[in-house]
mmCIF file of C-alpha atoms and ligand atoms in Angstrom:
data_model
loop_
_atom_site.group_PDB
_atom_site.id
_atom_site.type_symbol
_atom_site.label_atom_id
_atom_site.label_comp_id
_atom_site.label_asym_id
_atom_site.label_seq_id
_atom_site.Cartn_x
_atom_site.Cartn_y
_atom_site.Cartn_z
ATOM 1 C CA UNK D 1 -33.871 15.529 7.315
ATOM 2 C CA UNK D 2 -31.653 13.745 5.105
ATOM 3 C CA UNK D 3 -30.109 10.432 4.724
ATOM 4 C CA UNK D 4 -28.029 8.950 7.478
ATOM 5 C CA UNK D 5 -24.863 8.177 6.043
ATOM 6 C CA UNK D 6 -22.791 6.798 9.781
ATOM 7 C CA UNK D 7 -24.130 4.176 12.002
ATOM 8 C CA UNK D 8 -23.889 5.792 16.259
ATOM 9 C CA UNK D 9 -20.820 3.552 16.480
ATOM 10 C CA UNK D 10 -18.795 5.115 13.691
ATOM 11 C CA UNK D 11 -19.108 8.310 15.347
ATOM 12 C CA UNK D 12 -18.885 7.207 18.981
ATOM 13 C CA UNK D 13 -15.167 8.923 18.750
ATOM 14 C CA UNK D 14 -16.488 12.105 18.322
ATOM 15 C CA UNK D 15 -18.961 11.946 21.118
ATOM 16 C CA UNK D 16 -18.994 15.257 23.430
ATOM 17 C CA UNK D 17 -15.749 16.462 21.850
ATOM 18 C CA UNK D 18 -14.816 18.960 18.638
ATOM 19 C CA UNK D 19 -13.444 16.917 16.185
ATOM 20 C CA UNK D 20 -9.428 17.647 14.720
ATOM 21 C CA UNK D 21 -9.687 17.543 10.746
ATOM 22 C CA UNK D 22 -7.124 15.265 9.157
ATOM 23 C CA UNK D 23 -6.030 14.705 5.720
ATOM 24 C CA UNK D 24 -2.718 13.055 4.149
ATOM 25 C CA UNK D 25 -0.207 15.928 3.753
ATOM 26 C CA UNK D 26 -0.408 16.408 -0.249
ATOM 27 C CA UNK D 27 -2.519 17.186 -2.993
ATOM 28 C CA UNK D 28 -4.970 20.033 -1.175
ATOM 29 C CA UNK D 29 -3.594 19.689 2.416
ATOM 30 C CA UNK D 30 -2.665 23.612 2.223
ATOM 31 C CA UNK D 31 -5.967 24.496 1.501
ATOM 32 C CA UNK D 32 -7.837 21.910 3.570
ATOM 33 C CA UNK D 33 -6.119 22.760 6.590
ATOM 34 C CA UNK D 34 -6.174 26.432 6.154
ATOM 35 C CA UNK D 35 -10.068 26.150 5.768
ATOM 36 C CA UNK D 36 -9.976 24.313 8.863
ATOM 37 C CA UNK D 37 -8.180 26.560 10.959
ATOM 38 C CA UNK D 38 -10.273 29.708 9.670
ATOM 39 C CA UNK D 39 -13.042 27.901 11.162
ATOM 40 C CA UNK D 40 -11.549 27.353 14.721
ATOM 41 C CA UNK D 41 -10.633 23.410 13.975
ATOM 42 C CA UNK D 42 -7.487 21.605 15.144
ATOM 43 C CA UNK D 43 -5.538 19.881 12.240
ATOM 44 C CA UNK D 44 -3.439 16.627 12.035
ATOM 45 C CA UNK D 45 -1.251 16.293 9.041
ATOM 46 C CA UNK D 46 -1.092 12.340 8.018
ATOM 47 C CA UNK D 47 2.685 11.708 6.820
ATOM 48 C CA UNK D 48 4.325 9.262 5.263
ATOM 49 C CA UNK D 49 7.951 9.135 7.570
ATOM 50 C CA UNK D 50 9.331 13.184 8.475
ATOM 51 C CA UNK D 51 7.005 16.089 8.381
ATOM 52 C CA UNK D 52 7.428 17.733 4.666
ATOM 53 C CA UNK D 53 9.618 21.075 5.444
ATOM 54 C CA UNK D 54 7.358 23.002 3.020
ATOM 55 C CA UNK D 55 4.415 23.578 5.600
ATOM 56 C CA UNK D 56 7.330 25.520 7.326
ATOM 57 C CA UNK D 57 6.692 28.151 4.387
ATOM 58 C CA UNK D 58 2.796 28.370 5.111
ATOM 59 C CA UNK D 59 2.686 29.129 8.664
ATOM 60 C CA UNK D 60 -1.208 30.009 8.093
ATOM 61 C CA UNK D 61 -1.725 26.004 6.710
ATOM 62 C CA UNK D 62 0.603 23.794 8.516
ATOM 63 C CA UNK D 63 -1.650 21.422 10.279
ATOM 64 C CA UNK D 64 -1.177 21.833 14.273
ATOM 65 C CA UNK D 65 -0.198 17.871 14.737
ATOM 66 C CA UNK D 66 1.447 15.228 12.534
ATOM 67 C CA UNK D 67 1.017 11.605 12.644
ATOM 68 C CA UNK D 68 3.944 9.491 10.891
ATOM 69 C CA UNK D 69 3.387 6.038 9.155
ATOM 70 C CA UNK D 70 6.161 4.435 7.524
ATOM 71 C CA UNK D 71 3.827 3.932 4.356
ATOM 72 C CA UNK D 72 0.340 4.947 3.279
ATOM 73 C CA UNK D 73 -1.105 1.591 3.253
ATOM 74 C CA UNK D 74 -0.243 1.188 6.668
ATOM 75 C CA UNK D 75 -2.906 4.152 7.588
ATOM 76 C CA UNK D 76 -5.471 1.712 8.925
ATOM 77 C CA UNK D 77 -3.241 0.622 11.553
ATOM 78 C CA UNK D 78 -3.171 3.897 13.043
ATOM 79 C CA UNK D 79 -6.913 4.105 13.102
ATOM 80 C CA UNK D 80 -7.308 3.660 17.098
ATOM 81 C CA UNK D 81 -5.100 6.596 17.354
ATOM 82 C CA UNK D 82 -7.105 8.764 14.651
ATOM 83 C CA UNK D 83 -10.276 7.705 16.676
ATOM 84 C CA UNK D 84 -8.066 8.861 19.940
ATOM 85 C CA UNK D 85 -7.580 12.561 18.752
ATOM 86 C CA UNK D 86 -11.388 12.648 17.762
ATOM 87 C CA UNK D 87 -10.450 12.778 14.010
ATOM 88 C CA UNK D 88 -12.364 13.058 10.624
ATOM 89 C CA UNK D 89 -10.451 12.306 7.824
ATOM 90 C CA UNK D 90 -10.819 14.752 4.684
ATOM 91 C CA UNK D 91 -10.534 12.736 2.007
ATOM 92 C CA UNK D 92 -8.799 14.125 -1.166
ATOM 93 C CA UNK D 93 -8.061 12.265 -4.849
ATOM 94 C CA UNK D 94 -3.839 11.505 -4.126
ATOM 95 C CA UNK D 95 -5.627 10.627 -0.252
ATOM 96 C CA UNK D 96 -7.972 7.726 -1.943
ATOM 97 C CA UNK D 97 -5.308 6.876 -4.482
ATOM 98 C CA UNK D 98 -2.431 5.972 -2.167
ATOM 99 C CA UNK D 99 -4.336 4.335 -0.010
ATOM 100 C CA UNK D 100 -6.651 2.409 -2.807
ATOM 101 C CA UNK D 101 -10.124 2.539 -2.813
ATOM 102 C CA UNK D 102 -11.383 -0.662 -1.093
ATOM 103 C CA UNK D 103 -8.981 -0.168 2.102
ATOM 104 C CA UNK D 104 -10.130 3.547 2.360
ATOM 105 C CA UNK D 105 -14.167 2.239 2.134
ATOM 106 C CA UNK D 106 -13.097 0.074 5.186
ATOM 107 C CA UNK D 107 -10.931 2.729 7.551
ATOM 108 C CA UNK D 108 -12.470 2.901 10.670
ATOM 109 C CA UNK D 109 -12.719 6.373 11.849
ATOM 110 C CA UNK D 110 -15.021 8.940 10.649
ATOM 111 C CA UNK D 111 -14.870 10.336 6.821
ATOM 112 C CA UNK D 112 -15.982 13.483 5.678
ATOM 113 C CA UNK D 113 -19.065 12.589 2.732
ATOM 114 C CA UNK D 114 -20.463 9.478 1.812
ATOM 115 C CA UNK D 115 -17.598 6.192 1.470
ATOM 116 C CA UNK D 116 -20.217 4.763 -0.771
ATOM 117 C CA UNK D 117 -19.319 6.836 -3.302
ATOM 118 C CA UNK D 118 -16.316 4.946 -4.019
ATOM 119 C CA UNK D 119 -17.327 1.822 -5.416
ATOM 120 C CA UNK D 120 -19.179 3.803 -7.914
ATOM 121 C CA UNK D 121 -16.240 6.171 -8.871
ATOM 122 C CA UNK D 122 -13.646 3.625 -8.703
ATOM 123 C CA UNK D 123 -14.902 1.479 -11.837
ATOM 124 C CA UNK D 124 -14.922 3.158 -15.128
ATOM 125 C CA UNK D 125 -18.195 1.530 -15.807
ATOM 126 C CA UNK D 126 -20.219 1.645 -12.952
ATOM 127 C CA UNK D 127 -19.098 5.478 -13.046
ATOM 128 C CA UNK D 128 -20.879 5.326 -16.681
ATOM 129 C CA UNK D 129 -24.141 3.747 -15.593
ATOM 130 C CA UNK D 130 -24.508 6.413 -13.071
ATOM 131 C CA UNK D 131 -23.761 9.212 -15.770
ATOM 132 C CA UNK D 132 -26.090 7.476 -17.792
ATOM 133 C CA UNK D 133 -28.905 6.974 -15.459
ATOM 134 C CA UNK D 134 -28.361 10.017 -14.774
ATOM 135 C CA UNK D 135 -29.168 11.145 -17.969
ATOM 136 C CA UNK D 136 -26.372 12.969 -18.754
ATOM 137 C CA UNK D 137 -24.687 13.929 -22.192
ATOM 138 C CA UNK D 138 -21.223 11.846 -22.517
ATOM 139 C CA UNK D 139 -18.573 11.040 -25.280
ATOM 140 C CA UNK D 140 -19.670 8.059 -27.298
ATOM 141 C CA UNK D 141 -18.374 4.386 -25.665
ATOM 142 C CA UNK D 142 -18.139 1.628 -28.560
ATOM 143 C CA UNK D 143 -18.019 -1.886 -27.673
ATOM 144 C CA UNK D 144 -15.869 -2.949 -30.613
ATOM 145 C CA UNK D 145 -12.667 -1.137 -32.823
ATOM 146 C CA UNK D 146 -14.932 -2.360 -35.789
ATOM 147 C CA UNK D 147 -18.064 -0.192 -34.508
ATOM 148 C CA UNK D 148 -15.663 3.578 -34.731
ATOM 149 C CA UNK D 149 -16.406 5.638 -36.663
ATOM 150 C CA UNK D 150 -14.547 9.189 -35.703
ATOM 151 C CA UNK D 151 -11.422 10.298 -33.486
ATOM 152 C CA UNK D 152 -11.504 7.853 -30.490
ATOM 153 C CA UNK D 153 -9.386 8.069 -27.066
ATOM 154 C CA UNK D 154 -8.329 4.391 -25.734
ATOM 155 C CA UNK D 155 -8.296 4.204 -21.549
ATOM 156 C CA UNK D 156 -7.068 1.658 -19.746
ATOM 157 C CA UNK D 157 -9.173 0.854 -16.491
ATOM 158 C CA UNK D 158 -7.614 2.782 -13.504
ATOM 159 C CA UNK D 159 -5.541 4.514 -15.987
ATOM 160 C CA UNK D 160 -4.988 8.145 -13.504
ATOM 161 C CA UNK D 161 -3.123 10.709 -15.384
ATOM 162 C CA UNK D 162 -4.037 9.802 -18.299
ATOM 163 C CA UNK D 163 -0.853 7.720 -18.748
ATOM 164 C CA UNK D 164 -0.677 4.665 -21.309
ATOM 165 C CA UNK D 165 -3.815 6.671 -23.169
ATOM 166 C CA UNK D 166 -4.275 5.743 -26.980
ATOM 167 C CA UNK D 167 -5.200 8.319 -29.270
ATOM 168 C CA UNK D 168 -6.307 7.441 -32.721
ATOM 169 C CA UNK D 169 -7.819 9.626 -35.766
ATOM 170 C CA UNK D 170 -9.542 6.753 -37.576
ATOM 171 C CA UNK D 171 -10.944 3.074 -37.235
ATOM 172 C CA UNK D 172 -7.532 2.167 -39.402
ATOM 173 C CA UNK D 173 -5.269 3.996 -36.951
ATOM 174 C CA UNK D 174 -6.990 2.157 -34.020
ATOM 175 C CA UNK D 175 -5.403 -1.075 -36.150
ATOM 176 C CA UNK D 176 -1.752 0.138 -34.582
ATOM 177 C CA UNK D 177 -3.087 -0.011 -31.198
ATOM 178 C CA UNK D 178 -1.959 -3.275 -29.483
ATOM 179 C CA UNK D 179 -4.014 -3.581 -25.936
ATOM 180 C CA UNK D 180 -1.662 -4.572 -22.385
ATOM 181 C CA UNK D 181 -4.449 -4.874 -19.986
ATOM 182 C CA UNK D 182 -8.808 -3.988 -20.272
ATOM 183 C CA UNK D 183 -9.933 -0.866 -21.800
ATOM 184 C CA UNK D 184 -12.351 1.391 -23.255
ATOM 185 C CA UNK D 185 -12.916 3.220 -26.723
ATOM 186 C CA UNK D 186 -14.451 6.306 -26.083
ATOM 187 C CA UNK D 187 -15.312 9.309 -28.643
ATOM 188 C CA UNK D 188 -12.530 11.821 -29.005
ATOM 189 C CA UNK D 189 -14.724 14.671 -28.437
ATOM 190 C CA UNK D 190 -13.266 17.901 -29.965
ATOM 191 C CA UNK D 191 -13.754 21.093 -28.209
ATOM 192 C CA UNK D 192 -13.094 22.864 -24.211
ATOM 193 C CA UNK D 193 -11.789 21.484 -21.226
ATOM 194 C CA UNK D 194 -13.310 22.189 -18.436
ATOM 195 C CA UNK D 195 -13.580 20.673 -14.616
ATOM 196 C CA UNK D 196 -16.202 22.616 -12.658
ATOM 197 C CA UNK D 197 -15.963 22.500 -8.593
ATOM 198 C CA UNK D 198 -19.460 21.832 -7.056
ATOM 199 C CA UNK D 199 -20.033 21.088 -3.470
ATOM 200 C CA UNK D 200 -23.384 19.438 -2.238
ATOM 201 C CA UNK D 201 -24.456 20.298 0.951
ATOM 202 C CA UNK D 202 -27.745 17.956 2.217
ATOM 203 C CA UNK D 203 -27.941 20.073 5.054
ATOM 204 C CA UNK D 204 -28.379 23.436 3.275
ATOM 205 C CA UNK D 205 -32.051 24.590 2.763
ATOM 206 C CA UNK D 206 -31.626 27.512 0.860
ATOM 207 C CA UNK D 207 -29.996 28.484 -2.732
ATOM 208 C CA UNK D 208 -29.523 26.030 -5.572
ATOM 209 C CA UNK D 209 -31.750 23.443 -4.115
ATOM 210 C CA UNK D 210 -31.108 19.915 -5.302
ATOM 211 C CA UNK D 211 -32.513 16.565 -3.380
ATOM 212 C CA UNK D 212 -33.024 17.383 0.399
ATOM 213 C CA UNK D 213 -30.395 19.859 0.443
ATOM 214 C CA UNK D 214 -28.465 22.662 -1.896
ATOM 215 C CA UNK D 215 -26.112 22.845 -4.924
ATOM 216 C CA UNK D 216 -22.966 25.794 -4.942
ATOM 217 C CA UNK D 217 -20.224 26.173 -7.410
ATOM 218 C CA UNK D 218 -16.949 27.157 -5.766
ATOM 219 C CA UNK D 219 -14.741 27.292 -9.218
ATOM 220 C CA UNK D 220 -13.695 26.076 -12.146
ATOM 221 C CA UNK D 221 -10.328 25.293 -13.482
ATOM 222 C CA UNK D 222 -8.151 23.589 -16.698
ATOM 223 C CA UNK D 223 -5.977 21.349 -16.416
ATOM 224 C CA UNK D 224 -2.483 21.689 -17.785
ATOM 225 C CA UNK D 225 -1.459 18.123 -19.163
ATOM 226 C CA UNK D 226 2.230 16.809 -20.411
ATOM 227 C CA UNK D 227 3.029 16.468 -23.179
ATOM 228 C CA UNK D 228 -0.660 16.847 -25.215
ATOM 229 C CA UNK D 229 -1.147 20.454 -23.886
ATOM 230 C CA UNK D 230 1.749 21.985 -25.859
ATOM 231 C CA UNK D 231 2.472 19.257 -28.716
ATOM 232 C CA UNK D 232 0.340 20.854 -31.679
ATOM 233 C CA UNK D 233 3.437 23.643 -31.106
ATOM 234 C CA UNK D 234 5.727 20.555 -33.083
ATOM 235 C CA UNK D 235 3.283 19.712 -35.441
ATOM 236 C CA UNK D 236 0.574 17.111 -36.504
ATOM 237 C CA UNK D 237 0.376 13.460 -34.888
ATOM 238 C CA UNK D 238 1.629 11.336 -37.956
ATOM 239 C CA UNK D 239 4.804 13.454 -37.701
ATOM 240 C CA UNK D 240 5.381 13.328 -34.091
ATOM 241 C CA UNK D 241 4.718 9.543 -34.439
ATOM 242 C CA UNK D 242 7.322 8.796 -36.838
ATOM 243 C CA UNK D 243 9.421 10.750 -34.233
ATOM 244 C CA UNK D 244 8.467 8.093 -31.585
ATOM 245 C CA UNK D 245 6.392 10.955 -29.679
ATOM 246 C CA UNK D 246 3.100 9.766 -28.427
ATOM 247 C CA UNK D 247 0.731 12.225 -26.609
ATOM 248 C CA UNK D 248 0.217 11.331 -22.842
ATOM 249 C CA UNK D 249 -2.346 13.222 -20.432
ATOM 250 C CA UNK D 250 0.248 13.588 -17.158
ATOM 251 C CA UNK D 251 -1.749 16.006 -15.047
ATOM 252 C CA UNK D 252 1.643 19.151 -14.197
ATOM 253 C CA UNK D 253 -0.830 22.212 -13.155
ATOM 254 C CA UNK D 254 -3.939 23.725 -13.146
ATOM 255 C CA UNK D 255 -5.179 27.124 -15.079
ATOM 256 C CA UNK D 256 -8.549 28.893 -13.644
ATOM 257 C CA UNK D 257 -11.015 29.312 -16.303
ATOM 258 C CA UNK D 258 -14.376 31.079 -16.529
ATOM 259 C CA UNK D 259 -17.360 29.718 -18.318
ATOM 260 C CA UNK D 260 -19.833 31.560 -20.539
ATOM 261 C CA UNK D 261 -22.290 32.825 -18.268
ATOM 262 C CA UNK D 262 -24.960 31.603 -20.697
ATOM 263 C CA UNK D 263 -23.861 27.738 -20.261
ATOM 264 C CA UNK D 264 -23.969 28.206 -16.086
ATOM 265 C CA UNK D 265 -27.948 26.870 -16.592
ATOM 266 C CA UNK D 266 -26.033 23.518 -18.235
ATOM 267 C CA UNK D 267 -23.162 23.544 -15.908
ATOM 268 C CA UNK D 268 -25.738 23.537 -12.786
ATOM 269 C CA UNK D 269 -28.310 20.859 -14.503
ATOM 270 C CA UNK D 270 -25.408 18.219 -14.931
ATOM 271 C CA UNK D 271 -24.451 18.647 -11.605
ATOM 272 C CA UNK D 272 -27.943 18.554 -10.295
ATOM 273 C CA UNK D 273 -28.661 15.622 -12.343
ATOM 274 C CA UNK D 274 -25.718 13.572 -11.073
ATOM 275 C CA UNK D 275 -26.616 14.512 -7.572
ATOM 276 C CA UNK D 276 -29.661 13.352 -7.801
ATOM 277 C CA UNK D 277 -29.082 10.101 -9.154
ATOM 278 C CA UNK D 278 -26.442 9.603 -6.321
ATOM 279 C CA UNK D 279 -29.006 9.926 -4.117
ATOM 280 C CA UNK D 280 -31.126 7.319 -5.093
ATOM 281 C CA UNK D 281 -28.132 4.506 -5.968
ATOM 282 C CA UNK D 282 -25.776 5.027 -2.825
ATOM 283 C CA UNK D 283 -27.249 7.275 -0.359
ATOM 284 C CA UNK D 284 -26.106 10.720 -2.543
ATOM 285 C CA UNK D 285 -22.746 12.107 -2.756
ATOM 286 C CA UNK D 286 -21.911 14.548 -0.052
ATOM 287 C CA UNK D 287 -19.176 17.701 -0.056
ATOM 288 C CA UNK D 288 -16.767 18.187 -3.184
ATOM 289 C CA UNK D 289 -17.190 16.735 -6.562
ATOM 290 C CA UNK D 290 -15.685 17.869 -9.631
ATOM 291 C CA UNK D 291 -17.732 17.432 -13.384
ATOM 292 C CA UNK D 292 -14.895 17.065 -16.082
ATOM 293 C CA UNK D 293 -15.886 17.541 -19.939
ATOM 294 C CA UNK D 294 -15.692 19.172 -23.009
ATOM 295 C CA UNK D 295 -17.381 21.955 -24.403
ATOM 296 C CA UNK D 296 -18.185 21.496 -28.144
ATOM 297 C CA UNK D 297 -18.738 23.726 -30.640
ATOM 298 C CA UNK D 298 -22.432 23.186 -30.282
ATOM 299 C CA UNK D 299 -22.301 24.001 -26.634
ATOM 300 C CA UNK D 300 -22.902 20.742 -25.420
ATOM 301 C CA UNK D 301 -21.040 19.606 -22.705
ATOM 302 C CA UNK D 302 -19.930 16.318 -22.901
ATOM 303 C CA UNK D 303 -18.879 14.527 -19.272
ATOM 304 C CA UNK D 304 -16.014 11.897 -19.570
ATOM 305 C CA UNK D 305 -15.008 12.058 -15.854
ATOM 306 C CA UNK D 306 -16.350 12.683 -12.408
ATOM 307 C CA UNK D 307 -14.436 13.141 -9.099
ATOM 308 C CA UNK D 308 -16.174 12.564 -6.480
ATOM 309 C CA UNK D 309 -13.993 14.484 -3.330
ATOM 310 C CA UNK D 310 -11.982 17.630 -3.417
ATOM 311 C CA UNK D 311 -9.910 18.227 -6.610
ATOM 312 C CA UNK D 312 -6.184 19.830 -6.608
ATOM 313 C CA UNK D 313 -7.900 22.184 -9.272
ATOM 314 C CA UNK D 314 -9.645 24.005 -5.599
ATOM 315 C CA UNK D 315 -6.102 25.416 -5.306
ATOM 316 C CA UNK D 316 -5.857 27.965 -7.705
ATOM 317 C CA UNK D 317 -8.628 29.344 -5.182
ATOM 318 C CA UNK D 318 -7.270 29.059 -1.467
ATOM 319 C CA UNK D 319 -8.864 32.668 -1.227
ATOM 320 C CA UNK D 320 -12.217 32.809 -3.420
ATOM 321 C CA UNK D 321 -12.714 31.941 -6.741
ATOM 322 C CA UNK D 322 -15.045 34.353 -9.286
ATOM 323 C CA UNK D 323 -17.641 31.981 -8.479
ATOM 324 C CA UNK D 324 -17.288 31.208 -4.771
ATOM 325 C CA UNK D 325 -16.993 35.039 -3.744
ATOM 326 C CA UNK D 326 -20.721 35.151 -5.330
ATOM 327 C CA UNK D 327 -21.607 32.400 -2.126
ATOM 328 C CA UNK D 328 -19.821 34.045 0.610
ATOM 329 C CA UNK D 329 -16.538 36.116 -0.037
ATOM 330 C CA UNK D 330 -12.850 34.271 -0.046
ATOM 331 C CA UNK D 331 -14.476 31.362 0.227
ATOM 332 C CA UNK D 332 -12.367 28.521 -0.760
ATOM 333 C CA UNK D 333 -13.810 24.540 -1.143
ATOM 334 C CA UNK D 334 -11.553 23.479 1.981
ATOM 335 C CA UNK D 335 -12.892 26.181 4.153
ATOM 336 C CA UNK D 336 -16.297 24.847 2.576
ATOM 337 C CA UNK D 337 -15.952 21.545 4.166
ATOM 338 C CA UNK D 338 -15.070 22.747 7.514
ATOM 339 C CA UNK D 339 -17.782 24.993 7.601
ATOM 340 C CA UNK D 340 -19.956 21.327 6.693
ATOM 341 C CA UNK D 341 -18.456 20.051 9.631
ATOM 342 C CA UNK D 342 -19.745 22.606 12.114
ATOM 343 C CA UNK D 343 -23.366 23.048 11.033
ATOM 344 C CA UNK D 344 -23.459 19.154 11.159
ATOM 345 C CA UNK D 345 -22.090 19.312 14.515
ATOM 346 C CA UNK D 346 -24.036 22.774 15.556
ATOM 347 C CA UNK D 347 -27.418 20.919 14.451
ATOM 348 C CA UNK D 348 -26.649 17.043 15.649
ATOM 349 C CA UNK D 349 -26.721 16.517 12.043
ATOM 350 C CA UNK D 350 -23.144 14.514 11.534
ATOM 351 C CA UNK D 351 -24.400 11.509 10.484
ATOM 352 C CA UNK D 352 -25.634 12.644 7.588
ATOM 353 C CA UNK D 353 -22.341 14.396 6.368
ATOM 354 C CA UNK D 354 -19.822 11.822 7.710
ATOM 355 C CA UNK D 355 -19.450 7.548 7.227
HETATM 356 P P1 AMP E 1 -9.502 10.909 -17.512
HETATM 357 O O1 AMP E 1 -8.477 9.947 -16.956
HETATM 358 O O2 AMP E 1 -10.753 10.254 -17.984
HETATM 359 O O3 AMP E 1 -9.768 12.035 -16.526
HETATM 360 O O4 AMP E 1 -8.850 11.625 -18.774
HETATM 361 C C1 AMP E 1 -7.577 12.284 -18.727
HETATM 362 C C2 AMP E 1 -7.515 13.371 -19.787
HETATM 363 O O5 AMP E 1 -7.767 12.841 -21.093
HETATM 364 C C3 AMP E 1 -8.582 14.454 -19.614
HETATM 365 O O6 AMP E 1 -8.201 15.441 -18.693
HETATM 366 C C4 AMP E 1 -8.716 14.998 -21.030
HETATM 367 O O7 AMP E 1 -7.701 15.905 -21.374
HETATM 368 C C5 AMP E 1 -8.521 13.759 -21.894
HETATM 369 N N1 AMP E 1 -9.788 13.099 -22.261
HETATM 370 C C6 AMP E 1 -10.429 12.152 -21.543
HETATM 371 N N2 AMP E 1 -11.536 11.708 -22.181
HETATM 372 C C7 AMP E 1 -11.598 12.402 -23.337
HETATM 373 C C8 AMP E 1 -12.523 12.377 -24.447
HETATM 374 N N3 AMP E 1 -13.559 11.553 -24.509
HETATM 375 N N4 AMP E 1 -12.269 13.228 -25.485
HETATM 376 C C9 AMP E 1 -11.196 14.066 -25.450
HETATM 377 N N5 AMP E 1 -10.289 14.091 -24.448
HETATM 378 C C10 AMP E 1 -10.480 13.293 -23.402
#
């Protein structure tokens, strides 16, 4: 048995009744919904005013209900209606974003995972004390511009996208870089990109055990990123500088990716590790996370990120992924979740999957 995650109250809405899975109607609605539906669930698409038209296109994903709010942040006023259709909410990153972390910890309906999560994931440095604890291998954080001593990446807190990043070769170039709000100064760690899809399931007792429960990966994707991905193509930095070009990390797609079969062992210990150490600081993390890092040329793989729900990198596999059709075949991460749902619900286990 694991760890109870929603008090009997929190779930009264979903006494004698199959719950309808909801999400906000962006990021990986498609594939959310469609995972849903596969496994015999109702769907409510959460809008912000008109239904989008492009569901019309994906007859197979449009959710079966929408719910209109004239804004996102006005989500938690609809909550006695969510609680009325017997929803969960699926959370995904544009889902949390919108609606900012601390109102989404307080929503009052049922959430698919652990809500907990988000005070730890939120914070860039909390985020590093539990990658630390965790014993992980990150890029180097310096406390001072007089301390660098390489390539360094500047973030600013909250920063998403990348956007407002500060890149700088040297300690002298960091002398250029004039601060408008806090940051960080974090190694520029030279190598591969890549932002591997786990999904922890605490009620799972068999494969990849981990904690009380078990440990799958479902894919693994790049990131395509404006402009950085495609500058080198115009030449090196000082140039592009004097042309008033500065490299930003805006998130416009996503490329699948493989990784050496080799560095899976590595891949599956980091993941393990920062399960584990969930566990024992907020209860664990439940569902979809994604590990973000680099590769170096030494084969260590260096974290700088985690997300801690389902990534839009899970869409390049809406019908399996060369990992996830080794767990069960077409498997995608939003039909994962739904198939969460119903062994939680099959077994009376939902409090330990929901908050
Ligand atoms: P983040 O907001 O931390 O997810 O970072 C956005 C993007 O910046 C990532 O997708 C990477 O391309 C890049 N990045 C972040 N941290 C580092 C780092 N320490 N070294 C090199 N690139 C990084």
């Amino acid at each position: 048995m694991g760890v109870p995650l929603a008090s009997e109250s929190r779930l009264a809405s979903l006494r004698g009744r199959r719950p309808t899975l909801a999400t906000l109607c962006s990021h990986s609605s498609l594939q959310i919904f469609h995972g849903a539906r596969s496994e015999g669930y109702s769907t409510l698409g959460l809008c912000v005013g008109a239904p989008p038209r492009f569901y019309d296109a994906f007859p197979l994903a449009r959710p079966d209900r929408f719910l209109s709010v004239p804004s996102v942040k006005e989500l938690p006023g609809v909550a006695e209606r969510l609680r009325a259709e017997g929803a969960v909410i699926v959370p995904h990153g544009s889902f949390v974003e919108y609606v900012g972390a601390q109102t989404f910890a307080e929503i009052d309906v049922p959430v698919f995972g652990n809500r907990a999560v988000l005070a730890w994931e939120s914070d860039r440095r909390k985020e590093r004390d539990w990658l630390e604890l965790a014993g992980v291998s990150m890029p180097k954080r310096y406390e001072d511009a007089s301390e660098v001593d390489g390539p360094v990446i500047v973030k600013y807190y909250g920063a998403k996208g990348g956007k407002g990043f500060y890149l700088a070769k040297n300690r002298e170039a960091l002398e250029d870089f004039h601060p408008t709000g806090p940051y960080v100064i974090q190694e520029y760690v030279l190598g591969t990109r890549y932002y591997m899809h786990f999904f922890y399931s605490p009620l799972s007792d068999r494969g990849y055990r981990v904690g009380h429960g078990s440990l799958e990966l479902l894919g693994m994707d790049r990131r395509d990123e404006a402009n950085i991905d495609e500058l080198y193509k115009l030449g090196a930095q000082e140039e592009l500088l004097r042309a008033g070009i500065r490299p930003t990390f805006v998130v416009t797609g996503n490329v699948p990716v493989v990784l050496r079969e080799s560095l899976l062992p590595q891949a599956f210990d980091v993941a393990a590790r920062i399960v584990e150490r969930s566990i024992d600081l907020f209860g664990g993390m439940v569902g979809p996370f994604c590990v973000e890092g680099i590769m170096t040329e030494e084969l260590d793989f260096k974290v700088f990120e985690i997300s801690t729900r389902i990534v839009a990198g899970t869409n390049l596999f809406i019908s399996g992924s060369p990992y996830s059709d080794l767990v069960a075949p077409g498997l995608s991460t939003g039909r994962r979740i739904a198939q969460e749902i119903r062994r939680g619900e099959s077994e009376g286990r939902l409090n330990e999957i929901l908050s």
